[in-house]
Amino acid sequence: MRLKDKVALVTGASSGIGKGIAIRFAAEGARVIINYRPNSPHDKAAAQALASSLADRAIAVAADVSQRIEVEQMMDAALAAFGRLDIAVCNAGICPEQPFLETTDDHWNQVLGVNLYGAFVVSQLAARQMVRQGEGGKIIFTSSVHEDIPYPRYTAYCASKGGLRLMMRNIALELAPHKINVNNIAPGAIATPMNQTVLDDPEEMEKALREIPWGRFGQPEEIAAVATFLASDDASYVTGSTYFVDGGLTHQVSAY
Ligand code: NAP
C-alpha cells in the first residue's frame, strides 16, 4: 500500500479519470475526499455510490471548483472528516468546443474558470493546509497533451491547459521550501465520458486512433497509476514536471 493513511482530495471524482484516481488511491490505503459538481443529480449519485463503496475511507463532497467559497467549504468538510490533507489532485475539467471567431466571453470565462482558476484555488487552499501541517505534501494537476499541442476549435481549453503548464512549474518552485511536490499529468485520449461522442462514432474513432501510436485510447486506470506514483514517497524528488500519459500521441499528432 503506497498511500497508507494519507488523506487525498480528488476534484471531479464522480467520473472518468478522477474516479479512477480515487478508486486507486483508496486501494493504496488513502482516505479520499471525492469531489463532485453540485447541481448535478447524476454526479451526486455517482460520487455518493463511490464513497459508500469505499466504506469509511471516503467521503463525497459537492463543490464547484470555480467558486472559492465552495472550495473553502469543501476543505472544511475534508478536515472535519479526516483532520489533515496530504495529497490534492486538481482534476476537474471541461472541454467544450467553440471556434475562435465565435468564442464568447461566457465560454472563455467558464472554461478558464473551471480548468485554470479552479485548479489555482484548490491547489492554493490545499498548499496552505499542507504548509500549516509542516510535513510536505503532493499536488497533482490533470492538464492535457493540449498544455503543449494546439487544438483548433478549443482555444479556451488550450489556454487553460497551457496556463496549467506554467502555473504548475511556478508553484513547484514556490512550494519547494515546504517540501510540497507539484506536478502535472498530461493525458492523451482517454476513454471517459468527456470523449463519449468520439467513442460512439466509428469514423471519428478511426481518425483519432490514427494519431495514437499505441493504437487505442488510454484507460482512467492508466492515469491513476501515474497519479499514484506522483502521490507516493517514490516521487519524493520529482517536482515541476509534466508526465505525458498518451500512448505516444504527443509525438505523432498531425492535423485535427
Ligand atoms: P469527465 O469524465 O467529464 O470528468 C470530469 C469531471 O470534472 C466530471 O466529474 C465533471 O462533472 C467534473 N467537473 C466539471 N466541472 C466541474 C466544476 N466546476 N466543479 C467540480 N467538478 C467539475 O472527463 P475526464 O476525461 O475524466 O476529465 C478529467 C480531467 O482530465 C479534465 O481536467 C480533462 O481536461 C483532463 N483530460 C482528459 C482527457 C481525456 O481524453 N479524457 C485528455 C486530457 C486531459 P460533470 O460531469 O458534472 O461536468
mmCIF file of C-alpha atoms in Angstrom, residues 125-246:
data_model
loop_
_atom_site.group_PDB
_atom_site.id
_atom_site.type_symbol
_atom_site.label_atom_id
_atom_site.label_comp_id
_atom_site.label_asym_id
_atom_site.label_seq_id
_atom_site.Cartn_x
_atom_site.Cartn_y
_atom_site.Cartn_z
ATOM 1 C CA LEU A 125 -6.052 26.157 -0.294
ATOM 2 C CA ALA A 126 -4.521 22.671 -0.269
ATOM 3 C CA ALA A 127 -0.993 24.097 -0.141
ATOM 4 C CA ARG A 128 -1.886 26.464 2.711
ATOM 5 C CA GLN A 129 -3.136 23.469 4.714
ATOM 6 C CA MET A 130 -0.019 21.447 3.884
ATOM 7 C CA VAL A 131 2.208 24.342 4.940
ATOM 8 C CA ARG A 132 0.292 24.603 8.237
ATOM 9 C CA GLN A 133 0.848 20.881 8.829
ATOM 10 C CA GLY A 134 4.566 21.294 8.126
ATOM 11 C CA GLU A 135 5.086 17.793 6.719
ATOM 12 C CA GLY A 136 5.197 18.439 2.988
ATOM 13 C CA GLY A 137 2.582 17.175 0.549
ATOM 14 C CA LYS A 138 1.776 16.373 -3.065
ATOM 15 C CA ILE A 139 -0.158 18.463 -5.565
ATOM 16 C CA ILE A 140 -1.016 16.973 -8.937
ATOM 17 C CA PHE A 141 -2.792 18.736 -11.788
ATOM 18 C CA THR A 142 -4.537 16.914 -14.617
ATOM 19 C CA SER A 143 -3.516 19.060 -17.541
ATOM 20 C CA SER A 144 -3.585 17.570 -21.060
ATOM 21 C CA VAL A 145 -1.414 16.964 -24.087
ATOM 22 C CA HIS A 146 -3.009 20.297 -25.008
ATOM 23 C CA GLU A 147 -0.811 22.032 -22.470
ATOM 24 C CA ASP A 148 1.585 21.846 -25.448
ATOM 25 C CA ILE A 149 -0.272 20.816 -28.602
ATOM 26 C CA PRO A 150 -2.667 23.208 -30.330
ATOM 27 C CA TYR A 151 -6.246 22.022 -30.822
ATOM 28 C CA PRO A 152 -8.252 24.133 -33.269
ATOM 29 C CA ARG A 153 -11.802 24.975 -32.088
ATOM 30 C CA TYR A 154 -10.715 24.505 -28.461
ATOM 31 C CA THR A 155 -8.803 27.746 -27.849
ATOM 32 C CA ALA A 156 -10.165 28.318 -24.347
ATOM 33 C CA TYR A 157 -9.372 24.726 -23.378
ATOM 34 C CA CYS A 158 -5.810 25.003 -24.723
ATOM 35 C CA ALA A 159 -5.326 28.338 -22.962
ATOM 36 C CA SER A 160 -6.460 26.758 -19.694
ATOM 37 C CA LYS A 161 -4.168 23.751 -20.032
ATOM 38 C CA GLY A 162 -1.251 25.823 -21.303
ATOM 39 C CA GLY A 163 -1.790 28.035 -18.260
ATOM 40 C CA LEU A 164 -1.651 24.971 -16.028
ATOM 41 C CA ARG A 165 1.681 24.036 -17.582
ATOM 42 C CA LEU A 166 3.433 27.156 -16.326
ATOM 43 C CA MET A 167 1.329 27.648 -13.199
ATOM 44 C CA MET A 168 2.447 24.204 -12.030
ATOM 45 C CA ARG A 169 6.122 24.978 -12.649
ATOM 46 C CA ASN A 170 5.872 28.273 -10.792
ATOM 47 C CA ILE A 171 4.063 26.749 -7.828
ATOM 48 C CA ALA A 172 6.608 23.915 -7.714
ATOM 49 C CA LEU A 173 9.378 26.468 -7.127
ATOM 50 C CA GLU A 174 7.448 28.445 -4.523
ATOM 51 C CA LEU A 175 6.457 25.338 -2.583
ATOM 52 C CA ALA A 176 9.817 23.570 -2.758
ATOM 53 C CA PRO A 177 10.981 25.043 0.584
ATOM 54 C CA HIS A 178 7.886 23.419 2.122
ATOM 55 C CA LYS A 179 8.705 20.039 0.544
ATOM 56 C CA ILE A 180 5.451 20.025 -1.398
ATOM 57 C CA ASN A 181 5.909 18.216 -4.714
ATOM 58 C CA VAL A 182 3.909 19.762 -7.572
ATOM 59 C CA ASN A 183 3.495 18.014 -10.928
ATOM 60 C CA ASN A 184 1.197 17.700 -13.943
ATOM 61 C CA ILE A 185 -0.188 14.621 -15.607
ATOM 62 C CA ALA A 186 -0.934 15.298 -19.278
ATOM 63 C CA PRO A 187 -3.311 12.628 -20.585
ATOM 64 C CA GLY A 188 -3.740 11.936 -24.274
ATOM 65 C CA ALA A 189 -7.047 10.458 -25.452
ATOM 66 C CA ILE A 190 -8.590 8.613 -22.523
ATOM 67 C CA ALA A 191 -11.827 6.613 -22.627
ATOM 68 C CA THR A 192 -14.049 8.754 -20.401
ATOM 69 C CA PRO A 193 -17.419 10.500 -20.772
ATOM 70 C CA MET A 194 -15.512 13.589 -21.979
ATOM 71 C CA ASN A 195 -14.793 11.673 -25.209
ATOM 72 C CA GLN A 196 -18.137 9.877 -25.470
ATOM 73 C CA THR A 197 -19.119 11.351 -28.847
ATOM 74 C CA VAL A 198 -15.839 10.172 -30.407
ATOM 75 C CA LEU A 199 -16.028 6.771 -28.692
ATOM 76 C CA ASP A 200 -19.546 6.322 -30.101
ATOM 77 C CA ASP A 201 -18.677 7.326 -33.673
ATOM 78 C CA PRO A 202 -16.668 4.726 -35.644
ATOM 79 C CA GLU A 203 -15.449 7.272 -38.216
ATOM 80 C CA GLU A 204 -14.278 9.750 -35.574
ATOM 81 C CA MET A 205 -12.719 6.867 -33.670
ATOM 82 C CA GLU A 206 -10.728 5.757 -36.692
ATOM 83 C CA LYS A 207 -9.449 9.319 -37.191
ATOM 84 C CA ALA A 208 -8.482 9.598 -33.522
ATOM 85 C CA LEU A 209 -6.711 6.240 -33.448
ATOM 86 C CA ARG A 210 -4.572 7.234 -36.434
ATOM 87 C CA GLU A 211 -2.956 9.830 -34.148
ATOM 88 C CA ILE A 212 -2.105 7.378 -31.377
ATOM 89 C CA PRO A 213 0.995 5.192 -31.870
ATOM 90 C CA TRP A 214 -0.279 2.808 -29.183
ATOM 91 C CA GLY A 215 -3.373 2.206 -31.339
ATOM 92 C CA ARG A 216 -6.005 2.627 -28.645
ATOM 93 C CA PHE A 217 -7.451 5.083 -26.134
ATOM 94 C CA GLY A 218 -5.985 5.075 -22.640
ATOM 95 C CA GLN A 219 -7.982 3.997 -19.600
ATOM 96 C CA PRO A 220 -8.520 6.038 -16.406
ATOM 97 C CA GLU A 221 -6.604 3.321 -14.516
ATOM 98 C CA GLU A 222 -3.501 4.142 -16.578
ATOM 99 C CA ILE A 223 -3.666 7.770 -15.440
ATOM 100 C CA ALA A 224 -4.343 6.617 -11.880
ATOM 101 C CA ALA A 225 -1.152 4.528 -11.935
ATOM 102 C CA VAL A 226 0.968 7.604 -12.660
ATOM 103 C CA ALA A 227 -1.007 9.684 -10.142
ATOM 104 C CA THR A 228 -0.276 7.032 -7.513
ATOM 105 C CA PHE A 229 3.435 7.260 -8.235
ATOM 106 C CA LEU A 230 3.382 11.066 -8.053
ATOM 107 C CA ALA A 231 1.369 10.977 -4.805
ATOM 108 C CA SER A 232 3.694 8.458 -3.173
ATOM 109 C CA ASP A 233 7.031 8.731 -1.425
ATOM 110 C CA ASP A 234 8.602 7.188 -4.534
ATOM 111 C CA ALA A 235 8.228 10.620 -6.144
ATOM 112 C CA SER A 236 9.968 12.454 -3.288
ATOM 113 C CA TYR A 237 12.476 14.148 -5.637
ATOM 114 C CA VAL A 238 10.040 14.787 -8.509
ATOM 115 C CA THR A 239 8.681 18.316 -8.786
ATOM 116 C CA GLY A 240 7.872 20.785 -11.557
ATOM 117 C CA SER A 241 7.442 18.036 -14.169
ATOM 118 C CA THR A 242 4.734 17.111 -16.631
ATOM 119 C CA TYR A 243 4.157 13.394 -17.152
ATOM 120 C CA PHE A 244 2.641 12.670 -20.571
ATOM 121 C CA VAL A 245 0.427 9.577 -20.496
ATOM 122 C CA ASP A 246 -0.677 9.454 -24.104
#
